[in-house]
PDB file of C-alpha atoms in Angstrom:
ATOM      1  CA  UNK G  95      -1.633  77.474  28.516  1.00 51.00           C
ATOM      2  CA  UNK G  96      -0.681  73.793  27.877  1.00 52.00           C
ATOM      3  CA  UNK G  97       2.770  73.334  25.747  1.00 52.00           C
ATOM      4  CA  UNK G  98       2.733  71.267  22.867  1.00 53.00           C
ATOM      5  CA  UNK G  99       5.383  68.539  22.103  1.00 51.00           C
ATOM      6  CA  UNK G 100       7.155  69.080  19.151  1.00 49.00           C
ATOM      7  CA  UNK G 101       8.563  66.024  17.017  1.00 50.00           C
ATOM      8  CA  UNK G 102      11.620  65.618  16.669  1.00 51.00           C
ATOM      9  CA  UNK G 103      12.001  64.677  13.037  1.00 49.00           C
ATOM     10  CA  UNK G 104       9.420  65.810  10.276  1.00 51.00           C
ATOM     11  CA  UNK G 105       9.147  62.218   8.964  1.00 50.00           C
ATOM     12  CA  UNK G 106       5.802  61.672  10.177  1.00 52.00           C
ATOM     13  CA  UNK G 107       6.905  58.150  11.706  1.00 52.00           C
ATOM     14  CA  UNK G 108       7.903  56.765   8.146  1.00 50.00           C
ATOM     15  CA  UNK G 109      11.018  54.852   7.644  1.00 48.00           C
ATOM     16  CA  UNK G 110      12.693  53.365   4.928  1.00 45.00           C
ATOM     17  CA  UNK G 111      12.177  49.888   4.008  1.00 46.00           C
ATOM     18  CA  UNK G 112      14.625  48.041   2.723  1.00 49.00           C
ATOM     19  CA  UNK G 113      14.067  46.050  -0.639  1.00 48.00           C
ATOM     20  CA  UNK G 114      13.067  42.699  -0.480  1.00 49.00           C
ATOM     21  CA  UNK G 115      15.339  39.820  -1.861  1.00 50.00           C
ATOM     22  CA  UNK G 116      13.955  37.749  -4.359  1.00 50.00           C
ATOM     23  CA  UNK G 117      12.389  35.374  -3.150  1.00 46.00           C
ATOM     24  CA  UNK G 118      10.589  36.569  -0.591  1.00 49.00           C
ATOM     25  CA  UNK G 119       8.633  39.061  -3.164  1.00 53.00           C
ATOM     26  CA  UNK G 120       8.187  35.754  -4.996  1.00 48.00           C
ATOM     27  CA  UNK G 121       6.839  33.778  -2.906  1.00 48.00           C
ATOM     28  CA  UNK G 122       5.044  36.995  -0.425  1.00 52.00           C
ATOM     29  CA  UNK G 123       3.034  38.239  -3.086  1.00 66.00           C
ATOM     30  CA  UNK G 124       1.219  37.725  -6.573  1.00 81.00           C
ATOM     31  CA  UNK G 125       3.467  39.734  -8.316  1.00 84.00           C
ATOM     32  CA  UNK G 126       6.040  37.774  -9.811  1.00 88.00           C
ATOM     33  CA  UNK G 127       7.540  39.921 -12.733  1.00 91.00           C
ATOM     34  CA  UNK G 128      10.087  42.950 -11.138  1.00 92.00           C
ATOM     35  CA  UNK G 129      12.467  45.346 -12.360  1.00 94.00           C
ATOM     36  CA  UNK G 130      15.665  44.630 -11.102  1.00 93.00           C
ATOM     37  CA  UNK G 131      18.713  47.090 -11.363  1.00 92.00           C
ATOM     38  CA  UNK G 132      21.638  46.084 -11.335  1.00 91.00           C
ATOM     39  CA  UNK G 133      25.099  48.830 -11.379  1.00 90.00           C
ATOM     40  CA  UNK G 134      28.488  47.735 -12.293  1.00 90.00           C
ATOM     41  CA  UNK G 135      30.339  46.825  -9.443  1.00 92.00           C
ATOM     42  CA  UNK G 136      26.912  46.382  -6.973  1.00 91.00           C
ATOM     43  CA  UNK G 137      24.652  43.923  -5.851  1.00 92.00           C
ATOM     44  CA  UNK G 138      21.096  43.775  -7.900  1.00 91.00           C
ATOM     45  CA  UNK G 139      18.405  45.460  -6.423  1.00 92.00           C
ATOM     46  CA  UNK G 140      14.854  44.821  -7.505  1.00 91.00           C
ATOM     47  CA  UNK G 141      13.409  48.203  -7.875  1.00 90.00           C
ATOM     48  CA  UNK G 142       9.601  47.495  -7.917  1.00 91.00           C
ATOM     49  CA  UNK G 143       7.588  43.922  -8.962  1.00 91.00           C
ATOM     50  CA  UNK G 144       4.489  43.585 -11.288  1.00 92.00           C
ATOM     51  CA  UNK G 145       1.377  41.333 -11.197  1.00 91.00           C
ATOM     52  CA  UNK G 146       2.137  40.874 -15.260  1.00 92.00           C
ATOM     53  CA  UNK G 147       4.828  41.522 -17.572  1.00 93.00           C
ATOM     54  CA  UNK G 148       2.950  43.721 -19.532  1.00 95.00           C
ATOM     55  CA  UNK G 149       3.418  46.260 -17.061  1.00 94.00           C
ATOM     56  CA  UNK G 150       7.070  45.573 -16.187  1.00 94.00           C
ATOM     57  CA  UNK G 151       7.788  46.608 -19.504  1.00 96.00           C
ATOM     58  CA  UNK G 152       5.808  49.518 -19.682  1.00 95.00           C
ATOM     59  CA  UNK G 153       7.869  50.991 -17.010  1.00 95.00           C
ATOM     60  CA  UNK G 154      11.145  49.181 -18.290  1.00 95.00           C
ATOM     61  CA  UNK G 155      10.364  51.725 -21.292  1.00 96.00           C
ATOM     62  CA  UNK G 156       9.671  54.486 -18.891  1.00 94.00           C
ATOM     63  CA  UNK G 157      13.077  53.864 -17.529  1.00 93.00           C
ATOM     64  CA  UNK G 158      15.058  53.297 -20.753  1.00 93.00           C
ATOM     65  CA  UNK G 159      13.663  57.053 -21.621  1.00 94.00           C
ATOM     66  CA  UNK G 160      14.417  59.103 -18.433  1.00 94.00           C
ATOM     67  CA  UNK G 161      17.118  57.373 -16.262  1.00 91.00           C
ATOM     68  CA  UNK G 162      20.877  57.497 -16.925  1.00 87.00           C
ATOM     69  CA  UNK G 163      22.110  54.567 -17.615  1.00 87.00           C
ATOM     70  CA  UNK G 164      18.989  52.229 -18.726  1.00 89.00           C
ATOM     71  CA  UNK G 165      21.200  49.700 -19.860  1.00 92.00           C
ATOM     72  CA  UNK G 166      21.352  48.566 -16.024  1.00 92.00           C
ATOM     73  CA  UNK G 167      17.871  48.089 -15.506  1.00 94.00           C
ATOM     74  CA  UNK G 168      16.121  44.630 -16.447  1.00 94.00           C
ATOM     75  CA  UNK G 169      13.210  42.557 -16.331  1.00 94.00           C
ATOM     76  CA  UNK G 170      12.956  39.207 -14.304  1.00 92.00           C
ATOM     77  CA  UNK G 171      10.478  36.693 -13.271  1.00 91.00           C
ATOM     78  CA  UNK G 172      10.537  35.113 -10.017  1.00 85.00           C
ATOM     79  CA  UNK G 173       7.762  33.275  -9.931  1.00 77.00           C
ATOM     80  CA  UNK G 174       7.664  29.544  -9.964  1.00 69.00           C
ATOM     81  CA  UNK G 175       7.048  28.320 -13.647  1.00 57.00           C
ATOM     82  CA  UNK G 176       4.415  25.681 -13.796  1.00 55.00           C
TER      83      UNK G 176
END
C-alpha cells in the first residue's frame, strides 16, 4: 500500500500578497481609481482599485454602511490626468 504525503499547511500553496503602493497599481494596471484606508496613527493602505469611479464609490458606500470606522476610508485617483 503506497503512503500518501500529507501537506503540511492547509493553505493550498496560497500566500498573502502584500498591497501594492501607489504607483505601481497606477501605472501596472487600468484601474486608476482605489479605496485607500487610512487609520490614525498608520500608514495608508489602498484596499482595492477600480477601472471607474463609479464603482469606487459604490463600494465607498458599501463601506460607510458596514465597517467601523468609515470615516477612514477614502477615494483616490492615481492615474495620470491628461
Amino acid at each position: 500500500m503506497m503512503s500518501q504525503a500529507i501537506p503540511e499547511h492547509r493553505g493550498g500553496g496560497r500566500t498573502s500578497v502584500p498591497l501594492s503602493p501607489v504607483p505601481q497599481i497606477a501605472i501596472d494596471s487600468n484601474k486608476p481609481w482605489a479605496i485607500v484606508h487610512s487609520p490614525p496613527g498608520q500608514k495608508p493602505r489602498i484596499t482595492q482599485a477600480y477601472v471607474n469611479r463609479q464603482d469606487a464609490e459604490d463600494s465607498l458606500r458599501f463601506l460607510k454602511r458596514y465597517v467601523q470606522n468609515p470615516q477612514n476610508f477614502a477615494i483616490a485617483f492615481l492615474g495620470d490626468e491628461q
